[in-house]
Amino acid sequence: MTFKTSSLLTSALTLTLLGSGVSLAQTLTAVDIIAKLDGTQRSAKDLSFRLSGTSSLDGSAQKIDLSVQSIPASSLARVVFAAPDALADNIVVVNKTEVRNYLYLTNQITVTSTAKAAGQAGMTGLDFSQISNFSALLKNYDVRLISATGVAGSRIYTLEGEPKSAGTNDGKARVYVTEAGWRPTRLQLLDSAGKVTADLNISNYKLNSGLSAARLTTLPKDAEIIKQ
């Protein structure tokens, strides 16, 4: 099972500013904010976070709850599902070349190339081949800055975008970024009519907690391997 972002982040630049420190906020562009996200990513030996909220699956809102662990320098990430129920205890491990998806109910591991995985849709609407690296993910989208709220030091910047390549999805996505540590705090996916189809909060964001490649890649040894 693989996962695809229904759209992430858009073109040109607009600012809606509230509070103090307006001159500083006005100097930042979407490109600047993506660069700061990238800087945080590059400086981290490892990172982890929780992604939770709701997503429209099969026409109804369902709970999404998963944890992400990553070693950026190795392009390695591990995703463990707690919800929805259909994906509970499933594990996705991604590296530079492949996606390994452990299916708890069948005790199977499907192996798919990252290129193929990025082009396939899954239940959550998210592409986990890049979900741990938001700055890399944004390179595939035309991005614009649509708002900046709050006071200096804790502003929240909202980036909105749509895919550079037409075809798979007409929707958009929004990423909310805090300048306190330059990290994402929220992800929203929207359909072509502008309706929010997924609203996910990013919490428990940790840097350099000592994660190892061995820990991230561990999957049940008795699982059946299925190459796709």
PDB file of C-alpha atoms in Angstrom:
ATOM      1  CA  MET A   1       0.000   0.000   0.000  1.00  0.00           C
ATOM      2  CA  THR A   2       1.547   3.301  -1.020  1.00  0.00           C
ATOM      3  CA  PHE A   3       0.520   6.870  -0.461  1.00  0.00           C
ATOM      4  CA  LYS A   4       0.168   9.997  -2.500  1.00  0.00           C
ATOM      5  CA  THR A   5      -0.150  13.679  -1.596  1.00  0.00           C
ATOM      6  CA  SER A   6      -3.221  15.045  -3.168  1.00  0.00           C
ATOM      7  CA  SER A   7      -1.301  18.297  -3.678  1.00  0.00           C
ATOM      8  CA  LEU A   8       1.323  20.267  -1.813  1.00  0.00           C
ATOM      9  CA  LEU A   9       2.022  23.957  -2.073  1.00  0.00           C
ATOM     10  CA  THR A  10       1.791  26.856  -4.902  1.00  0.00           C
ATOM     11  CA  SER A  11       3.114  29.841  -7.076  1.00  0.00           C
ATOM     12  CA  ALA A  12       3.537  33.687  -6.553  1.00  0.00           C
ATOM     13  CA  LEU A  13       3.495  35.562  -3.274  1.00  0.00           C
ATOM     14  CA  THR A  14       0.909  37.301  -1.105  1.00  0.00           C
ATOM     15  CA  LEU A  15       1.155  38.485   2.466  1.00  0.00           C
ATOM     16  CA  THR A  16      -1.582  38.968   5.013  1.00  0.00           C
ATOM     17  CA  LEU A  17       0.120  40.249   8.134  1.00  0.00           C
ATOM     18  CA  LEU A  18      -1.153  40.723  11.650  1.00  0.00           C
ATOM     19  CA  GLY A  19       0.538  41.974  14.781  1.00  0.00           C
ATOM     20  CA  SER A  20       3.950  43.559  15.242  1.00  0.00           C
ATOM     21  CA  GLY A  21       7.179  43.071  13.300  1.00  0.00           C
ATOM     22  CA  VAL A  22       5.546  43.603   9.894  1.00  0.00           C
ATOM     23  CA  SER A  23       8.728  44.754   8.172  1.00  0.00           C
ATOM     24  CA  LEU A  24      10.550  41.515   9.030  1.00  0.00           C
ATOM     25  CA  ALA A  25       7.688  39.324   7.811  1.00  0.00           C
ATOM     26  CA  GLN A  26       7.451  41.286   4.574  1.00  0.00           C
ATOM     27  CA  THR A  27      11.034  40.392   3.690  1.00  0.00           C
ATOM     28  CA  LEU A  28      10.256  36.667   3.660  1.00  0.00           C
ATOM     29  CA  THR A  29       8.986  34.830   0.585  1.00  0.00           C
ATOM     30  CA  ALA A  30       7.767  31.283   0.079  1.00  0.00           C
ATOM     31  CA  VAL A  31      11.241  30.440  -1.246  1.00  0.00           C
ATOM     32  CA  ASP A  32      12.817  31.809   1.954  1.00  0.00           C
ATOM     33  CA  ILE A  33      10.546  29.732   4.173  1.00  0.00           C
ATOM     34  CA  ILE A  34      11.193  26.546   2.202  1.00  0.00           C
ATOM     35  CA  ALA A  35      14.936  27.249   2.510  1.00  0.00           C
ATOM     36  CA  LYS A  36      14.577  27.574   6.284  1.00  0.00           C
ATOM     37  CA  LEU A  37      12.667  24.274   6.433  1.00  0.00           C
ATOM     38  CA  ASP A  38      15.441  22.711   4.392  1.00  0.00           C
ATOM     39  CA  GLY A  39      18.066  24.158   6.741  1.00  0.00           C
ATOM     40  CA  THR A  40      16.369  22.586   9.749  1.00  0.00           C
ATOM     41  CA  GLN A  41      16.177  19.282   7.922  1.00  0.00           C
ATOM     42  CA  ARG A  42      19.816  19.317   6.836  1.00  0.00           C
ATOM     43  CA  SER A  43      21.104  20.153  10.312  1.00  0.00           C
ATOM     44  CA  ALA A  44      19.213  17.296  11.971  1.00  0.00           C
ATOM     45  CA  LYS A  45      20.877  13.931  12.517  1.00  0.00           C
ATOM     46  CA  ASP A  46      17.405  12.484  13.000  1.00  0.00           C
ATOM     47  CA  LEU A  47      13.855  13.730  13.494  1.00  0.00           C
ATOM     48  CA  SER A  48      10.471  12.387  14.514  1.00  0.00           C
ATOM     49  CA  PHE A  49       6.901  13.658  14.757  1.00  0.00           C
ATOM     50  CA  ARG A  50       3.267  12.607  15.033  1.00  0.00           C
ATOM     51  CA  LEU A  51       0.732  13.329  12.281  1.00  0.00           C
ATOM     52  CA  SER A  52      -2.874  13.211  13.464  1.00  0.00           C
ATOM     53  CA  GLY A  53      -6.277  14.517  12.459  1.00  0.00           C
ATOM     54  CA  THR A  54      -8.960  13.575   9.937  1.00  0.00           C
ATOM     55  CA  SER A  55      -9.099  12.679   6.260  1.00  0.00           C
ATOM     56  CA  SER A  56     -12.004  11.936   3.922  1.00  0.00           C
ATOM     57  CA  LEU A  57     -11.783   8.247   3.059  1.00  0.00           C
ATOM     58  CA  ASP A  58     -14.479   6.588   0.978  1.00  0.00           C
ATOM     59  CA  GLY A  59     -16.669   9.671   1.314  1.00  0.00           C
ATOM     60  CA  SER A  60     -16.556   9.953   5.106  1.00  0.00           C
ATOM     61  CA  ALA A  61     -14.194  11.598   7.576  1.00  0.00           C
ATOM     62  CA  GLN A  62     -11.937   9.130   9.350  1.00  0.00           C
ATOM     63  CA  LYS A  63      -9.283   9.483  11.982  1.00  0.00           C
ATOM     64  CA  ILE A  64      -5.640   9.546  10.894  1.00  0.00           C
ATOM     65  CA  ASP A  65      -2.905   8.924  13.455  1.00  0.00           C
ATOM     66  CA  LEU A  66       0.646   7.912  12.637  1.00  0.00           C
ATOM     67  CA  SER A  67       4.210   8.438  13.796  1.00  0.00           C
ATOM     68  CA  VAL A  68       7.138   9.324  11.546  1.00  0.00           C
ATOM     69  CA  GLN A  69      10.847   8.795  12.252  1.00  0.00           C
ATOM     70  CA  SER A  70      13.584   9.856   9.856  1.00  0.00           C
ATOM     71  CA  ILE A  71      17.330  10.050   9.285  1.00  0.00           C
ATOM     72  CA  PRO A  72      17.514  12.832   6.644  1.00  0.00           C
ATOM     73  CA  ALA A  73      21.113  12.272   5.517  1.00  0.00           C
ATOM     74  CA  SER A  74      20.244   8.693   4.572  1.00  0.00           C
ATOM     75  CA  SER A  75      16.853   9.574   3.015  1.00  0.00           C
ATOM     76  CA  LEU A  76      15.456   6.999   5.430  1.00  0.00           C
ATOM     77  CA  ALA A  77      12.024   7.199   7.056  1.00  0.00           C
ATOM     78  CA  ARG A  78       9.731   4.940   9.064  1.00  0.00           C
ATOM     79  CA  VAL A  79       5.951   5.447   9.400  1.00  0.00           C
ATOM     80  CA  VAL A  80       3.853   3.505  11.928  1.00  0.00           C
ATOM     81  CA  PHE A  81       0.041   3.690  11.791  1.00  0.00           C
ATOM     82  CA  ALA A  82      -2.297   3.835  14.780  1.00  0.00           C
ATOM     83  CA  ALA A  83      -5.362   4.891  12.726  1.00  0.00           C
ATOM     84  CA  PRO A  84      -7.458   4.456  10.634  1.00  0.00           C
ATOM     85  CA  ASP A  85      -8.387   0.980  11.843  1.00  0.00           C
ATOM     86  CA  ALA A  86      -7.793  -0.522   8.390  1.00  0.00           C
ATOM     87  CA  LEU A  87      -4.130   0.522   8.591  1.00  0.00           C
ATOM     88  CA  ALA A  88      -3.511   0.102  12.326  1.00  0.00           C
ATOM     89  CA  ASP A  89      -0.095  -1.453  13.068  1.00  0.00           C
ATOM     90  CA  ASN A  90       0.986  -1.226   9.436  1.00  0.00           C
ATOM     91  CA  ILE A  91       4.540   0.038   8.961  1.00  0.00           C
ATOM     92  CA  VAL A  92       6.096   1.829   5.999  1.00  0.00           C
ATOM     93  CA  VAL A  93       9.884   2.027   5.597  1.00  0.00           C
ATOM     94  CA  VAL A  94      11.263   4.285   2.870  1.00  0.00           C
ATOM     95  CA  ASN A  95      14.815   4.741   1.593  1.00  0.00           C
ATOM     96  CA  LYS A  96      16.329   6.238  -1.559  1.00  0.00           C
ATOM     97  CA  THR A  97      15.324   3.346  -3.804  1.00  0.00           C
ATOM     98  CA  GLU A  98      12.350   1.499  -2.341  1.00  0.00           C
ATOM     99  CA  VAL A  99       9.276   1.521  -0.124  1.00  0.00           C
ATOM    100  CA  ARG A 100       8.674  -1.457   2.167  1.00  0.00           C
ATOM    101  CA  ASN A 101       5.112  -1.661   3.448  1.00  0.00           C
ATOM    102  CA  TYR A 102       4.411  -4.136   6.249  1.00  0.00           C
ATOM    103  CA  LEU A 103       0.775  -5.289   6.277  1.00  0.00           C
ATOM    104  CA  TYR A 104      -0.091  -6.368   9.803  1.00  0.00           C
ATOM    105  CA  LEU A 105      -3.221  -8.383   9.009  1.00  0.00           C
ATOM    106  CA  THR A 106      -1.535 -10.570   6.396  1.00  0.00           C
ATOM    107  CA  ASN A 107       2.012 -10.498   7.817  1.00  0.00           C
ATOM    108  CA  GLN A 108       3.344  -9.508   4.398  1.00  0.00           C
ATOM    109  CA  ILE A 109       5.875  -6.925   3.236  1.00  0.00           C
ATOM    110  CA  THR A 110       5.326  -5.387  -0.188  1.00  0.00           C
ATOM    111  CA  VAL A 111       8.420  -3.892  -1.826  1.00  0.00           C
ATOM    112  CA  THR A 112       7.957  -1.095  -4.376  1.00  0.00           C
ATOM    113  CA  SER A 113      10.398   1.291  -6.027  1.00  0.00           C
ATOM    114  CA  THR A 114      10.143   4.871  -4.748  1.00  0.00           C
ATOM    115  CA  ALA A 115       9.396   6.081  -8.281  1.00  0.00           C
ATOM    116  CA  LYS A 116       6.460   3.705  -8.605  1.00  0.00           C
ATOM    117  CA  ALA A 117       5.253   4.380  -5.057  1.00  0.00           C
ATOM    118  CA  ALA A 118       5.124   8.141  -5.643  1.00  0.00           C
ATOM    119  CA  GLY A 119       2.736   7.602  -8.540  1.00  0.00           C
ATOM    120  CA  GLN A 120       0.236   5.412  -6.707  1.00  0.00           C
ATOM    121  CA  ALA A 121      -2.631   6.574  -4.497  1.00  0.00           C
ATOM    122  CA  GLY A 122      -3.411   5.078  -1.139  1.00  0.00           C
ATOM    123  CA  MET A 123      -6.091   5.371   1.526  1.00  0.00           C
ATOM    124  CA  THR A 124      -4.645   8.387   3.303  1.00  0.00           C
ATOM    125  CA  GLY A 125      -3.927  10.559   0.245  1.00  0.00           C
ATOM    126  CA  LEU A 126      -0.347  11.054   1.441  1.00  0.00           C
ATOM    127  CA  ASP A 127       2.935  10.250  -0.279  1.00  0.00           C
ATOM    128  CA  PHE A 128       5.165   8.750   2.400  1.00  0.00           C
ATOM    129  CA  SER A 129       8.149   8.516   0.099  1.00  0.00           C
ATOM    130  CA  GLN A 130       8.746  12.179   1.025  1.00  0.00           C
ATOM    131  CA  ILE A 131       6.483  12.920   3.990  1.00  0.00           C
ATOM    132  CA  SER A 132       9.399  13.203   6.427  1.00  0.00           C
ATOM    133  CA  ASN A 133      11.070  15.877   4.270  1.00  0.00           C
ATOM    134  CA  PHE A 134       8.706  18.779   3.685  1.00  0.00           C
ATOM    135  CA  SER A 135      11.258  20.969   1.877  1.00  0.00           C
ATOM    136  CA  ALA A 136      11.944  18.194  -0.667  1.00  0.00           C
ATOM    137  CA  LEU A 137       8.228  17.579  -1.032  1.00  0.00           C
ATOM    138  CA  LEU A 138       7.617  21.241  -1.837  1.00  0.00           C
ATOM    139  CA  LYS A 139      10.042  21.187  -4.755  1.00  0.00           C
ATOM    140  CA  ASN A 140       7.387  19.333  -6.752  1.00  0.00           C
ATOM    141  CA  TYR A 141       4.879  22.158  -6.305  1.00  0.00           C
ATOM    142  CA  ASP A 142       4.378  25.776  -7.232  1.00  0.00           C
ATOM    143  CA  VAL A 143       4.285  27.507  -3.874  1.00  0.00           C
ATOM    144  CA  ARG A 144       2.940  30.801  -2.590  1.00  0.00           C
ATOM    145  CA  LEU A 145       2.817  32.358   0.838  1.00  0.00           C
ATOM    146  CA  ILE A 146      -0.805  33.238   1.638  1.00  0.00           C
ATOM    147  CA  SER A 147      -0.577  34.485   5.233  1.00  0.00           C
ATOM    148  CA  ALA A 148       1.629  35.263   8.206  1.00  0.00           C
ATOM    149  CA  THR A 149       0.037  35.562  11.632  1.00  0.00           C
ATOM    150  CA  GLY A 150       1.234  36.119  15.186  1.00  0.00           C
ATOM    151  CA  VAL A 151       4.070  38.084  16.741  1.00  0.00           C
ATOM    152  CA  ALA A 152       7.799  38.038  16.023  1.00  0.00           C
ATOM    153  CA  GLY A 153       9.458  34.813  17.102  1.00  0.00           C
ATOM    154  CA  SER A 154       6.301  32.714  16.962  1.00  0.00           C
ATOM    155  CA  ARG A 155       4.675  33.645  13.660  1.00  0.00           C
ATOM    156  CA  ILE A 156       2.853  30.971  11.670  1.00  0.00           C
ATOM    157  CA  TYR A 157       3.353  31.157   7.895  1.00  0.00           C
ATOM    158  CA  THR A 158       0.834  29.448   5.611  1.00  0.00           C
ATOM    159  CA  LEU A 159       2.129  28.059   2.313  1.00  0.00           C
ATOM    160  CA  GLU A 160      -0.302  26.895  -0.344  1.00  0.00           C
ATOM    161  CA  GLY A 161       0.513  24.971  -3.478  1.00  0.00           C
ATOM    162  CA  GLU A 162      -0.461  22.811  -6.389  1.00  0.00           C
ATOM    163  CA  PRO A 163       1.561  20.255  -8.391  1.00  0.00           C
ATOM    164  CA  LYS A 164       3.888  21.496 -11.100  1.00  0.00           C
ATOM    165  CA  SER A 165       2.905  18.489 -13.216  1.00  0.00           C
ATOM    166  CA  ALA A 166      -0.741  18.284 -14.254  1.00  0.00           C
ATOM    167  CA  GLY A 167      -2.657  15.050 -14.316  1.00  0.00           C
ATOM    168  CA  THR A 168      -3.116  13.159 -11.088  1.00  0.00           C
ATOM    169  CA  ASN A 169      -4.898  15.717  -8.955  1.00  0.00           C
ATOM    170  CA  ASP A 170      -6.584  19.090  -9.276  1.00  0.00           C
ATOM    171  CA  GLY A 171      -6.500  19.866  -5.573  1.00  0.00           C
ATOM    172  CA  LYS A 172      -4.212  22.010  -3.454  1.00  0.00           C
ATOM    173  CA  ALA A 173      -2.463  21.643  -0.135  1.00  0.00           C
ATOM    174  CA  ARG A 174      -1.409  23.925   2.664  1.00  0.00           C
ATOM    175  CA  VAL A 175       1.514  23.618   5.044  1.00  0.00           C
ATOM    176  CA  TYR A 176       1.643  25.766   8.174  1.00  0.00           C
ATOM    177  CA  VAL A 177       5.174  26.603   9.316  1.00  0.00           C
ATOM    178  CA  THR A 178       6.248  28.107  12.637  1.00  0.00           C
ATOM    179  CA  GLU A 179       9.294  30.350  12.752  1.00  0.00           C
ATOM    180  CA  ALA A 180       9.958  28.943  16.228  1.00  0.00           C
ATOM    181  CA  GLY A 181      12.400  26.299  15.012  1.00  0.00           C
ATOM    182  CA  TRP A 182      11.260  26.568  11.368  1.00  0.00           C
ATOM    183  CA  ARG A 183       9.211  23.394  11.324  1.00  0.00           C
ATOM    184  CA  PRO A 184       5.785  22.391   9.959  1.00  0.00           C
ATOM    185  CA  THR A 185       2.857  22.390  12.405  1.00  0.00           C
ATOM    186  CA  ARG A 186      -0.119  21.479  10.221  1.00  0.00           C
ATOM    187  CA  LEU A 187      -0.959  19.993   6.817  1.00  0.00           C
ATOM    188  CA  GLN A 188      -4.223  20.439   4.904  1.00  0.00           C
ATOM    189  CA  LEU A 189      -5.264  18.860   1.605  1.00  0.00           C
ATOM    190  CA  LEU A 190      -7.987  20.477  -0.512  1.00  0.00           C
ATOM    191  CA  ASP A 191      -9.984  19.240  -3.490  1.00  0.00           C
ATOM    192  CA  SER A 192     -10.522  21.157  -6.733  1.00  0.00           C
ATOM    193  CA  ALA A 193     -13.517  22.973  -5.208  1.00  0.00           C
ATOM    194  CA  GLY A 194     -11.434  24.185  -2.268  1.00  0.00           C
ATOM    195  CA  LYS A 195     -12.999  21.798   0.254  1.00  0.00           C
ATOM    196  CA  VAL A 196     -10.602  20.489   2.909  1.00  0.00           C
ATOM    197  CA  THR A 197     -10.251  16.721   2.503  1.00  0.00           C
ATOM    198  CA  ALA A 198      -7.545  16.201   5.121  1.00  0.00           C
ATOM    199  CA  ASP A 199      -6.605  18.281   8.149  1.00  0.00           C
ATOM    200  CA  LEU A 200      -3.586  16.947  10.025  1.00  0.00           C
ATOM    201  CA  ASN A 201      -1.656  18.411  12.956  1.00  0.00           C
ATOM    202  CA  ILE A 202       2.068  17.821  13.405  1.00  0.00           C
ATOM    203  CA  SER A 203       3.049  17.326  17.040  1.00  0.00           C
ATOM    204  CA  ASN A 204       5.776  15.761  19.213  1.00  0.00           C
ATOM    205  CA  TYR A 205       8.376  17.148  16.802  1.00  0.00           C
ATOM    206  CA  LYS A 206      11.824  16.059  18.014  1.00  0.00           C
ATOM    207  CA  LEU A 207      15.333  16.503  16.646  1.00  0.00           C
ATOM    208  CA  ASN A 208      18.447  14.426  17.352  1.00  0.00           C
ATOM    209  CA  SER A 209      16.941  11.869  19.741  1.00  0.00           C
ATOM    210  CA  GLY A 210      19.450   9.168  18.763  1.00  0.00           C
ATOM    211  CA  LEU A 211      17.522   7.181  16.158  1.00  0.00           C
ATOM    212  CA  SER A 212      19.488   4.495  14.293  1.00  0.00           C
ATOM    213  CA  ALA A 213      19.080   3.057  10.793  1.00  0.00           C
ATOM    214  CA  ALA A 214      18.733  -0.421  12.308  1.00  0.00           C
ATOM    215  CA  ARG A 215      15.790   0.739  14.423  1.00  0.00           C
ATOM    216  CA  LEU A 216      14.044   2.449  11.522  1.00  0.00           C
ATOM    217  CA  THR A 217      14.360  -0.480   9.114  1.00  0.00           C
ATOM    218  CA  THR A 218      13.348  -3.291  11.473  1.00  0.00           C
ATOM    219  CA  LEU A 219      10.341  -5.299  10.260  1.00  0.00           C
ATOM    220  CA  PRO A 220       9.040  -8.764  11.313  1.00  0.00           C
ATOM    221  CA  LYS A 221      11.509 -11.410  10.106  1.00  0.00           C
ATOM    222  CA  ASP A 222       8.806 -13.989   9.474  1.00  0.00           C
ATOM    223  CA  ALA A 223       6.776 -11.758   7.100  1.00  0.00           C
ATOM    224  CA  GLU A 224       6.294 -12.870   3.487  1.00  0.00           C
ATOM    225  CA  ILE A 225       8.106 -10.620   0.978  1.00  0.00           C
ATOM    226  CA  ILE A 226       6.138  -9.546  -2.115  1.00  0.00           C
ATOM    227  CA  LYS A 227       7.948  -7.525  -4.768  1.00  0.00           C
ATOM    228  CA  GLN A 228       5.816  -5.260  -6.931  1.00  0.00           C
TER     229      GLN A 228
END
